[in-house]
């Protein structure tokens, strides 16, 4: 069975842990979009790991990991991540494959990213400044440079020269900053070529051949549905197709290859960066949940904004992804609350919205419609089976499932892999 795991909120839902657990049951794990702006945190017996580009399945020796054509790759970040894993005893050779068709992030992408964020008159998105958006922009403009280009020196030089002519003019005339040296970038990136070449293959061919051989493939999404460039809260989104359909585009596999979609949600809601957030907590509760839930970005360390579970948001995610099952994480973070709210709609100018609106005005100015549920005021972090949960916790989860129109198959009650409850699904 081939499965897509996708975030059903604004990212940071705890996908790394869920993917790590599901990786035990598959042969391949594939990252299909995003770049090193995403961070998946996995807690193992030998410590905590934060992965940015390499799929979370890398911790399982029999699993092969693939970085698909839909990912934008910073070679320096990739090689640093590979080395960090090697130092901790995680085997990479023969298990990691990078798409030749994946586009590269270059130094000018990172600078351009930051300059756009700082420029007055531009919309501030709250990006990580890793150059992800500008790399995707070059890809769409057909002026990007791909992994395969690194292995053809003359072609790489030609593409880099053409790109720098344009980029240096932009830096000089619009941002009044110094441009980049062609030779410096050329030497640096051609230096990466030899180190990356052993991993570079036609990953679409690799995956399709694996599926014909009845191998099980797990597709790993980064960020969350509402950061998808088409279906998210645009323009406060990422630059790639996060949703389950993006797995086909970003990995080079047909839609018929996908058999199951699992959506990951927190038992509450978080988002990083700018953009609307209807259910955001007040400052006091924000600080409490942020500290208990360790809500700080795995990539940047930025504090996350926190709020009540938004069922309108998640139900839309289930719709556009075709989510079959939900994995709920961080239930234990809510253990100390006497009352817990769930958003079931938004009220704006006399109208109640039950479906997630495209309008940013409705999301910013509308008032959430809440249900209030009693808390359970008991520690759930050591629970091993659903029946052992406090009654109010079980009721809360059943309500989340009903409002999302999808059954819960996995429950996480802590960061460690052992703090996980599997629930049977009736099909």
GROMACS .gro file of C-alpha atoms in nm:
model
  427
    1UNK     CA    1   0.000   0.000   0.000
    2UNK     CA    2   0.130   0.346  -0.096
    3UNK     CA    3   0.048   0.623   0.149
    4UNK     CA    4   0.073   1.002   0.155
    5UNK     CA    5   0.120   1.171   0.493
    6UNK     CA    6   0.021   1.537   0.482
    7UNK     CA    7  -0.017   1.813   0.740
    8UNK     CA    8  -0.381   1.919   0.770
    9UNK     CA    9  -0.324   2.254   0.942
   10UNK     CA   10  -0.047   2.516   0.897
   11UNK     CA   11   0.245   2.277   0.934
   12UNK     CA   12   0.437   2.171   1.247
   13UNK     CA   13   0.171   1.908   1.322
   14UNK     CA   14   0.424   1.643   1.426
   15UNK     CA   15   0.453   1.467   1.090
   16UNK     CA   16   0.815   1.365   1.156
   17UNK     CA   17   0.717   1.131   1.438
   18UNK     CA   18   0.420   0.985   1.249
   19UNK     CA   19   0.631   0.923   0.938
   20UNK     CA   20   0.904   0.763   1.148
   21UNK     CA   21   0.648   0.521   1.296
   22UNK     CA   22   0.488   0.439   0.959
   23UNK     CA   23   0.830   0.392   0.798
   24UNK     CA   24   0.863   0.057   0.974
   25UNK     CA   25   0.592  -0.076   0.742
   26UNK     CA   26   0.729   0.046   0.403
   27UNK     CA   27   1.021   0.006   0.164
   28UNK     CA   28   1.059   0.367   0.045
   29UNK     CA   29   0.997   0.709   0.202
   30UNK     CA   30   0.975   1.003  -0.038
   31UNK     CA   31   0.993   1.377   0.026
   32UNK     CA   32   0.801   1.542  -0.258
   33UNK     CA   33   0.807   1.922  -0.200
   34UNK     CA   34   0.955   2.210  -0.004
   35UNK     CA   35   1.317   2.262   0.091
   36UNK     CA   36   1.523   2.305   0.405
   37UNK     CA   37   1.267   2.554   0.531
   38UNK     CA   38   1.082   2.256   0.677
   39UNK     CA   39   1.196   2.068   0.986
   40UNK     CA   40   1.080   1.727   1.106
   41UNK     CA   41   1.173   1.643   1.464
   42UNK     CA   42   1.216   1.276   1.555
   43UNK     CA   43   1.301   1.154   1.906
   44UNK     CA   44   1.487   0.820   1.912
   45UNK     CA   45   1.666   0.621   2.181
   46UNK     CA   46   1.997   0.778   2.075
   47UNK     CA   47   1.866   1.134   2.092
   48UNK     CA   48   1.663   1.398   1.911
   49UNK     CA   49   1.708   1.453   1.538
   50UNK     CA   50   1.585   1.746   1.330
   51UNK     CA   51   1.566   1.664   0.958
   52UNK     CA   52   1.526   1.935   0.695
   53UNK     CA   53   1.565   1.760   0.359
   54UNK     CA   54   1.625   1.391   0.423
   55UNK     CA   55   1.303   1.187   0.480
   56UNK     CA   56   1.229   1.068   0.832
   57UNK     CA   57   1.247   0.703   0.722
   58UNK     CA   58   1.628   0.726   0.722
   59UNK     CA   59   1.636   0.585   1.078
   60UNK     CA   60   1.515   0.245   0.957
   61UNK     CA   61   1.805   0.051   0.796
   62UNK     CA   62   1.590  -0.136   0.543
   63UNK     CA   63   1.412   0.177   0.416
   64UNK     CA   64   1.530   0.367   0.109
   65UNK     CA   65   1.482   0.743   0.118
   66UNK     CA   66   1.412   0.964  -0.181
   67UNK     CA   67   1.424   1.342  -0.230
   68UNK     CA   68   1.192   1.398  -0.526
   69UNK     CA   69   1.198   1.637  -0.820
   70UNK     CA   70   0.947   1.868  -0.646
   71UNK     CA   71   1.196   1.955  -0.370
   72UNK     CA   72   1.437   2.250  -0.399
   73UNK     CA   73   1.780   2.149  -0.271
   74UNK     CA   74   2.045   2.358  -0.098
   75UNK     CA   75   2.357   2.142  -0.157
   76UNK     CA   76   2.542   2.280   0.144
   77UNK     CA   77   2.249   2.209   0.377
   78UNK     CA   78   2.201   1.862   0.229
   79UNK     CA   79   2.565   1.761   0.274
   80UNK     CA   80   2.571   1.899   0.630
   81UNK     CA   81   2.262   1.694   0.714
   82UNK     CA   82   2.415   1.379   0.566
   83UNK     CA   83   2.733   1.433   0.769
   84UNK     CA   84   2.539   1.499   1.091
   85UNK     CA   85   2.353   1.168   1.050
   86UNK     CA   86   2.675   0.980   0.976
   87UNK     CA   87   2.833   1.117   1.292
   88UNK     CA   88   2.541   0.977   1.492
   89UNK     CA   89   2.579   0.635   1.332
   90UNK     CA   90   2.292   0.655   1.083
   91UNK     CA   91   2.383   0.473   0.760
   92UNK     CA   92   2.323   0.669   0.439
   93UNK     CA   93   2.512   0.500   0.154
   94UNK     CA   94   2.292   0.303  -0.083
   95UNK     CA   95   1.980   0.431   0.094
   96UNK     CA   96   1.950   0.796  -0.011
   97UNK     CA   97   1.851   0.905  -0.361
   98UNK     CA   98   1.824   1.263  -0.488
   99UNK     CA   99   1.629   1.349  -0.803
  100UNK     CA  100   1.845   1.474  -1.089
  101UNK     CA  101   1.550   1.699  -1.178
  102UNK     CA  102   1.531   1.872  -0.839
  103UNK     CA  103   1.612   2.244  -0.857
  104UNK     CA  104   1.898   2.401  -0.665
  105UNK     CA  105   1.895   2.684  -0.413
  106UNK     CA  106   2.184   2.922  -0.481
  107UNK     CA  107   2.331   3.194  -0.256
  108UNK     CA  108   2.144   3.472  -0.436
  109UNK     CA  109   1.812   3.297  -0.364
  110UNK     CA  110   1.873   3.322   0.011
  111UNK     CA  111   1.967   3.691  -0.007
  112UNK     CA  112   1.676   3.773  -0.237
  113UNK     CA  113   1.439   3.599   0.006
  114UNK     CA  114   1.551   3.819   0.296
  115UNK     CA  115   1.560   4.140   0.093
  116UNK     CA  116   1.199   4.092  -0.022
  117UNK     CA  117   1.089   4.040   0.338
  118UNK     CA  118   1.261   4.359   0.450
  119UNK     CA  119   1.166   4.580   0.155
  120UNK     CA  120   0.903   4.842   0.242
  121UNK     CA  121   0.586   4.811   0.037
  122UNK     CA  122   0.615   4.433  -0.003
  123UNK     CA  123   0.386   4.195   0.186
  124UNK     CA  124   0.573   4.041   0.476
  125UNK     CA  125   0.515   3.665   0.465
  126UNK     CA  126   0.740   3.554   0.750
  127UNK     CA  127   0.959   3.319   0.544
  128UNK     CA  128   1.257   3.133   0.688
  129UNK     CA  129   1.491   3.323   0.457
  130UNK     CA  130   1.632   2.997   0.317
  131UNK     CA  131   1.576   3.093  -0.048
  132UNK     CA  132   1.291   2.849  -0.107
  133UNK     CA  133   1.046   3.088  -0.276
  134UNK     CA  134   1.301   3.251  -0.508
  135UNK     CA  135   1.424   2.907  -0.619
  136UNK     CA  136   1.069   2.802  -0.706
  137UNK     CA  137   1.023   3.138  -0.882
  138UNK     CA  138   1.323   3.069  -1.104
  139UNK     CA  139   1.185   2.722  -1.172
  140UNK     CA  140   0.851   2.869  -1.288
  141UNK     CA  141   1.035   3.132  -1.495
  142UNK     CA  142   1.232   2.851  -1.663
  143UNK     CA  143   1.561   2.999  -1.547
  144UNK     CA  144   1.635   2.756  -1.263
  145UNK     CA  145   1.941   2.534  -1.227
  146UNK     CA  146   1.889   2.165  -1.152
  147UNK     CA  147   2.093   1.900  -0.970
  148UNK     CA  148   2.177   1.732  -1.303
  149UNK     CA  149   2.330   2.061  -1.428
  150UNK     CA  150   2.603   2.035  -1.164
  151UNK     CA  151   2.749   1.739  -1.351
  152UNK     CA  152   2.788   1.931  -1.678
  153UNK     CA  153   3.045   2.202  -1.605
  154UNK     CA  154   3.005   2.409  -1.925
  155UNK     CA  155   2.626   2.404  -1.903
  156UNK     CA  156   2.630   2.497  -1.532
  157UNK     CA  157   2.860   2.793  -1.601
  158UNK     CA  158   2.639   2.914  -1.886
  159UNK     CA  159   2.322   2.895  -1.678
  160UNK     CA  160   2.486   3.061  -1.379
  161UNK     CA  161   2.621   3.349  -1.589
  162UNK     CA  162   2.279   3.419  -1.739
  163UNK     CA  163   2.110   3.404  -1.399
  164UNK     CA  164   2.364   3.633  -1.233
  165UNK     CA  165   2.330   3.900  -1.503
  166UNK     CA  166   1.966   3.938  -1.408
  167UNK     CA  167   2.003   3.886  -1.031
  168UNK     CA  168   2.291   4.130  -0.990
  169UNK     CA  169   2.096   4.399  -1.177
  170UNK     CA  170   1.801   4.343  -0.941
  171UNK     CA  171   2.022   4.362  -0.632
  172UNK     CA  172   2.193   4.678  -0.753
  173UNK     CA  173   1.901   4.878  -0.895
  174UNK     CA  174   1.614   4.774  -0.667
  175UNK     CA  175   1.781   4.688  -0.336
  176UNK     CA  176   2.100   4.895  -0.366
  177UNK     CA  177   2.319   4.607  -0.253
  178UNK     CA  178   2.629   4.449  -0.402
  179UNK     CA  179   2.584   4.158  -0.642
  180UNK     CA  180   2.744   3.814  -0.639
  181UNK     CA  181   3.074   3.691  -0.781
  182UNK     CA  182   3.028   3.440  -1.062
  183UNK     CA  183   3.355   3.264  -0.989
  184UNK     CA  184   3.289   3.224  -0.616
  185UNK     CA  185   2.951   3.056  -0.672
  186UNK     CA  186   3.083   2.850  -0.963
  187UNK     CA  187   3.374   2.713  -0.760
  188UNK     CA  188   3.156   2.642  -0.455
  189UNK     CA  189   2.881   2.458  -0.642
  190UNK     CA  190   3.100   2.259  -0.878
  191UNK     CA  191   3.279   2.152  -0.560
  192UNK     CA  192   2.951   2.004  -0.439
  193UNK     CA  193   2.900   1.808  -0.761
  194UNK     CA  194   3.137   1.520  -0.680
  195UNK     CA  195   2.986   1.477  -0.331
  196UNK     CA  196   2.626   1.479  -0.453
  197UNK     CA  197   2.666   1.269  -0.768
  198UNK     CA  198   2.658   0.928  -0.588
  199UNK     CA  199   2.306   1.011  -0.467
  200UNK     CA  200   2.164   1.161  -0.789
  201UNK     CA  201   1.935   0.938  -0.998
  202UNK     CA  202   1.614   0.946  -1.199
  203UNK     CA  203   1.392   0.905  -0.894
  204UNK     CA  204   1.068   0.886  -1.094
  205UNK     CA  205   1.205   0.579  -1.270
  206UNK     CA  206   1.331   0.436  -0.940
  207UNK     CA  207   0.992   0.475  -0.769
  208UNK     CA  208   0.780   0.348  -1.055
  209UNK     CA  209   0.998   0.039  -1.088
  210UNK     CA  210   0.973  -0.015  -0.711
  211UNK     CA  211   0.594   0.006  -0.721
  212UNK     CA  212   0.576  -0.237  -1.012
  213UNK     CA  213   0.775  -0.474  -0.789
  214UNK     CA  214   0.501  -0.430  -0.522
  215UNK     CA  215   0.721  -0.228  -0.287
  216UNK     CA  216   0.537  -0.006  -0.036
  217UNK     CA  217   0.601   0.367  -0.065
  218UNK     CA  218   0.533   0.641   0.189
  219UNK     CA  219   0.517   0.999   0.056
  220UNK     CA  220   0.619   1.262   0.310
  221UNK     CA  221   0.474   1.612   0.285
  222UNK     CA  222   0.639   1.913   0.444
  223UNK     CA  223   0.453   2.214   0.591
  224UNK     CA  224   0.070   2.185   0.596
  225UNK     CA  225  -0.230   2.203   0.365
  226UNK     CA  226  -0.309   2.565   0.449
  227UNK     CA  227   0.040   2.665   0.339
  228UNK     CA  228  -0.017   2.511  -0.005
  229UNK     CA  229   0.045   2.769  -0.279
  230UNK     CA  230  -0.303   2.711  -0.428
  231UNK     CA  231  -0.518   2.597  -0.137
  232UNK     CA  232  -0.357   2.780   0.155
  233UNK     CA  233  -0.417   3.126   0.301
  234UNK     CA  234  -0.253   3.298   0.003
  235UNK     CA  235  -0.022   3.492  -0.001
  236UNK     CA  236   0.080   3.371   0.345
  237UNK     CA  237   0.181   3.032   0.209
  238UNK     CA  238   0.484   2.834   0.096
  239UNK     CA  239   0.582   2.812  -0.272
  240UNK     CA  240   0.500   2.449  -0.349
  241UNK     CA  241   0.211   2.201  -0.368
  242UNK     CA  242   0.182   2.064  -0.016
  243UNK     CA  243  -0.144   1.871  -0.063
  244UNK     CA  244  -0.157   1.497  -0.133
  245UNK     CA  245  -0.194   1.558  -0.507
  246UNK     CA  246   0.145   1.728  -0.495
  247UNK     CA  247   0.302   1.389  -0.421
  248UNK     CA  248   0.230   1.278  -0.778
  249UNK     CA  249   0.380   1.593  -0.929
  250UNK     CA  250   0.675   1.615  -0.691
  251UNK     CA  251   0.772   1.247  -0.711
  252UNK     CA  252   0.680   1.159  -1.069
  253UNK     CA  253   0.421   0.892  -0.992
  254UNK     CA  254   0.066   0.852  -1.128
  255UNK     CA  255  -0.244   0.935  -0.917
  256UNK     CA  256  -0.345   0.569  -0.936
  257UNK     CA  257  -0.036   0.483  -0.729
  258UNK     CA  258  -0.181   0.649  -0.415
  259UNK     CA  259  -0.391   0.414  -0.201
  260UNK     CA  260  -0.424   0.600   0.130
  261UNK     CA  261  -0.391   0.956   0.263
  262UNK     CA  262  -0.325   1.025   0.632
  263UNK     CA  263  -0.372   1.378   0.762
  264UNK     CA  264  -0.175   1.485   1.068
  265UNK     CA  265  -0.327   1.739   1.308
  266UNK     CA  266  -0.241   1.872   1.650
  267UNK     CA  267  -0.508   1.851   1.919
  268UNK     CA  268  -0.497   2.231   1.896
  269UNK     CA  269  -0.370   2.461   1.617
  270UNK     CA  270  -0.042   2.641   1.553
  271UNK     CA  271   0.112   2.850   1.278
  272UNK     CA  272   0.449   3.019   1.222
  273UNK     CA  273   0.493   3.352   1.050
  274UNK     CA  274   0.238   3.600   0.924
  275UNK     CA  275  -0.118   3.543   0.808
  276UNK     CA  276  -0.471   3.503   0.948
  277UNK     CA  277  -0.530   3.278   1.249
  278UNK     CA  278  -0.896   3.295   1.364
  279UNK     CA  279  -0.863   3.075   1.677
  280UNK     CA  280  -0.541   3.228   1.816
  281UNK     CA  281  -0.512   3.223   2.197
  282UNK     CA  282  -0.483   3.525   2.423
  283UNK     CA  283  -0.133   3.604   2.545
  284UNK     CA  284  -0.159   3.418   2.878
  285UNK     CA  285  -0.286   3.091   2.732
  286UNK     CA  286  -0.051   3.129   2.434
  287UNK     CA  287   0.251   3.134   2.663
  288UNK     CA  288   0.125   2.835   2.866
  289UNK     CA  289   0.063   2.611   2.565
  290UNK     CA  290   0.377   2.727   2.384
  291UNK     CA  291   0.596   2.632   2.679
  292UNK     CA  292   0.430   2.298   2.751
  293UNK     CA  293   0.409   2.201   2.383
  294UNK     CA  294   0.762   2.327   2.308
  295UNK     CA  295   0.615   2.530   2.024
  296UNK     CA  296   0.928   2.668   1.869
  297UNK     CA  297   1.024   2.612   1.506
  298UNK     CA  298   1.250   2.313   1.436
  299UNK     CA  299   1.424   2.505   1.157
  300UNK     CA  300   1.437   2.862   1.289
  301UNK     CA  301   1.355   2.839   1.660
  302UNK     CA  302   1.081   3.099   1.612
  303UNK     CA  303   0.794   3.081   1.864
  304UNK     CA  304   0.478   2.943   1.708
  305UNK     CA  305   0.141   3.109   1.738
  306UNK     CA  306  -0.107   2.878   1.915
  307UNK     CA  307  -0.486   2.852   1.920
  308UNK     CA  308  -0.788   2.626   1.960
  309UNK     CA  309  -0.855   2.336   1.723
  310UNK     CA  310  -1.015   2.471   1.405
  311UNK     CA  311  -1.248   2.207   1.262
  312UNK     CA  312  -1.337   2.428   0.963
  313UNK     CA  313  -0.970   2.441   0.866
  314UNK     CA  314  -0.919   2.065   0.906
  315UNK     CA  315  -1.243   1.966   0.731
  316UNK     CA  316  -1.130   2.162   0.422
  317UNK     CA  317  -0.796   1.979   0.437
  318UNK     CA  318  -0.976   1.645   0.442
  319UNK     CA  319  -1.169   1.756   0.134
  320UNK     CA  320  -0.881   1.870  -0.088
  321UNK     CA  321  -0.646   1.590   0.019
  322UNK     CA  322  -0.896   1.305   0.021
  323UNK     CA  323  -0.786   1.221   0.376
  324UNK     CA  324  -0.881   0.867   0.480
  325UNK     CA  325  -0.746   0.878   0.837
  326UNK     CA  326  -0.626   1.133   1.089
  327UNK     CA  327  -0.327   1.117   1.321
  328UNK     CA  328  -0.373   1.345   1.624
  329UNK     CA  329  -0.061   1.469   1.803
  330UNK     CA  330   0.013   1.650   2.130
  331UNK     CA  331  -0.308   1.559   2.310
  332UNK     CA  332  -0.107   1.562   2.635
  333UNK     CA  333  -0.043   1.937   2.598
  334UNK     CA  334  -0.411   1.999   2.679
  335UNK     CA  335  -0.410   1.784   2.997
  336UNK     CA  336  -0.415   2.082   3.238
  337UNK     CA  337  -0.703   2.279   3.083
  338UNK     CA  338  -1.041   2.294   3.254
  339UNK     CA  339  -1.224   2.400   2.937
  340UNK     CA  340  -1.132   2.330   2.575
  341UNK     CA  341  -1.282   2.495   2.268
  342UNK     CA  342  -1.333   2.375   1.912
  343UNK     CA  343  -1.405   2.617   1.628
  344UNK     CA  344  -1.697   2.500   1.410
  345UNK     CA  345  -1.749   2.809   1.195
  346UNK     CA  346  -1.678   3.180   1.143
  347UNK     CA  347  -1.933   3.459   1.177
  348UNK     CA  348  -1.883   3.766   0.958
  349UNK     CA  349  -2.135   4.043   0.887
  350UNK     CA  350  -2.431   3.833   0.994
  351UNK     CA  351  -2.330   3.526   0.796
  352UNK     CA  352  -2.190   3.204   0.944
  353UNK     CA  353  -1.927   3.028   0.734
  354UNK     CA  354  -1.917   2.652   0.784
  355UNK     CA  355  -1.672   2.597   0.499
  356UNK     CA  356  -1.322   2.744   0.494
  357UNK     CA  357  -1.336   3.076   0.304
  358UNK     CA  358  -1.082   3.195   0.049
  359UNK     CA  359  -1.133   3.554   0.169
  360UNK     CA  360  -0.859   3.682   0.399
  361UNK     CA  361  -1.100   3.953   0.519
  362UNK     CA  362  -1.343   3.693   0.654
  363UNK     CA  363  -1.058   3.506   0.823
  364UNK     CA  364  -0.908   3.822   0.976
  365UNK     CA  365  -1.226   4.002   1.080
  366UNK     CA  366  -1.467   3.714   1.133
  367UNK     CA  367  -1.547   3.580   1.481
  368UNK     CA  368  -1.493   3.209   1.549
  369UNK     CA  369  -1.800   3.006   1.648
  370UNK     CA  370  -1.695   2.777   1.932
  371UNK     CA  371  -1.812   2.463   2.106
  372UNK     CA  372  -1.685   2.435   2.463
  373UNK     CA  373  -1.587   2.098   2.607
  374UNK     CA  374  -1.481   2.001   2.960
  375UNK     CA  375  -1.114   1.914   3.004
  376UNK     CA  376  -0.993   1.590   3.162
  377UNK     CA  377  -0.731   1.729   3.406
  378UNK     CA  378  -0.537   1.401   3.405
  379UNK     CA  379  -0.197   1.305   3.263
  380UNK     CA  380  -0.231   1.123   2.930
  381UNK     CA  381   0.139   1.102   2.843
  382UNK     CA  382   0.174   0.738   2.955
  383UNK     CA  383  -0.147   0.605   2.800
  384UNK     CA  384  -0.090   0.302   2.574
  385UNK     CA  385  -0.445   0.217   2.461
  386UNK     CA  386  -0.744   0.434   2.371
  387UNK     CA  387  -0.965   0.275   2.639
  388UNK     CA  388  -0.726   0.399   2.910
  389UNK     CA  389  -0.779   0.766   2.822
  390UNK     CA  390  -0.990   0.985   3.054
  391UNK     CA  391  -1.356   0.992   2.948
  392UNK     CA  392  -1.350   1.360   2.849
  393UNK     CA  393  -1.037   1.306   2.640
  394UNK     CA  394  -1.211   1.025   2.451
  395UNK     CA  395  -1.516   1.245   2.397
  396UNK     CA  396  -1.298   1.530   2.270
  397UNK     CA  397  -1.121   1.306   2.020
  398UNK     CA  398  -1.446   1.156   1.897
  399UNK     CA  399  -1.581   1.506   1.839
  400UNK     CA  400  -1.269   1.606   1.644
  401UNK     CA  401  -1.314   1.298   1.428
  402UNK     CA  402  -1.683   1.367   1.366
  403UNK     CA  403  -1.624   1.732   1.275
  404UNK     CA  404  -1.335   1.641   1.044
  405UNK     CA  405  -1.533   1.359   0.877
  406UNK     CA  406  -1.238   1.121   0.913
  407UNK     CA  407  -1.153   0.847   1.167
  408UNK     CA  408  -0.851   0.878   1.399
  409UNK     CA  409  -0.598   0.599   1.342
  410UNK     CA  410  -0.298   0.727   1.541
  411UNK     CA  411  -0.278   0.927   1.864
  412UNK     CA  412   0.043   1.082   1.995
  413UNK     CA  413   0.067   1.176   2.365
  414UNK     CA  414   0.432   1.282   2.377
  415UNK     CA  415   0.739   1.334   2.160
  416UNK     CA  416   0.895   0.990   2.208
  417UNK     CA  417   0.810   0.713   1.961
  418UNK     CA  418   0.679   0.498   2.250
  419UNK     CA  419   0.418   0.762   2.340
  420UNK     CA  420   0.188   0.654   2.060
  421UNK     CA  421  -0.153   0.485   2.051
  422UNK     CA  422  -0.275   0.301   1.740
  423UNK     CA  423  -0.651   0.288   1.690
  424UNK     CA  424  -0.830   0.027   1.477
  425UNK     CA  425  -1.005   0.160   1.165
  426UNK     CA  426  -1.320   0.000   1.033
  427UNK     CA  427  -1.322   0.009   0.654
   0.00000   0.00000   0.00000
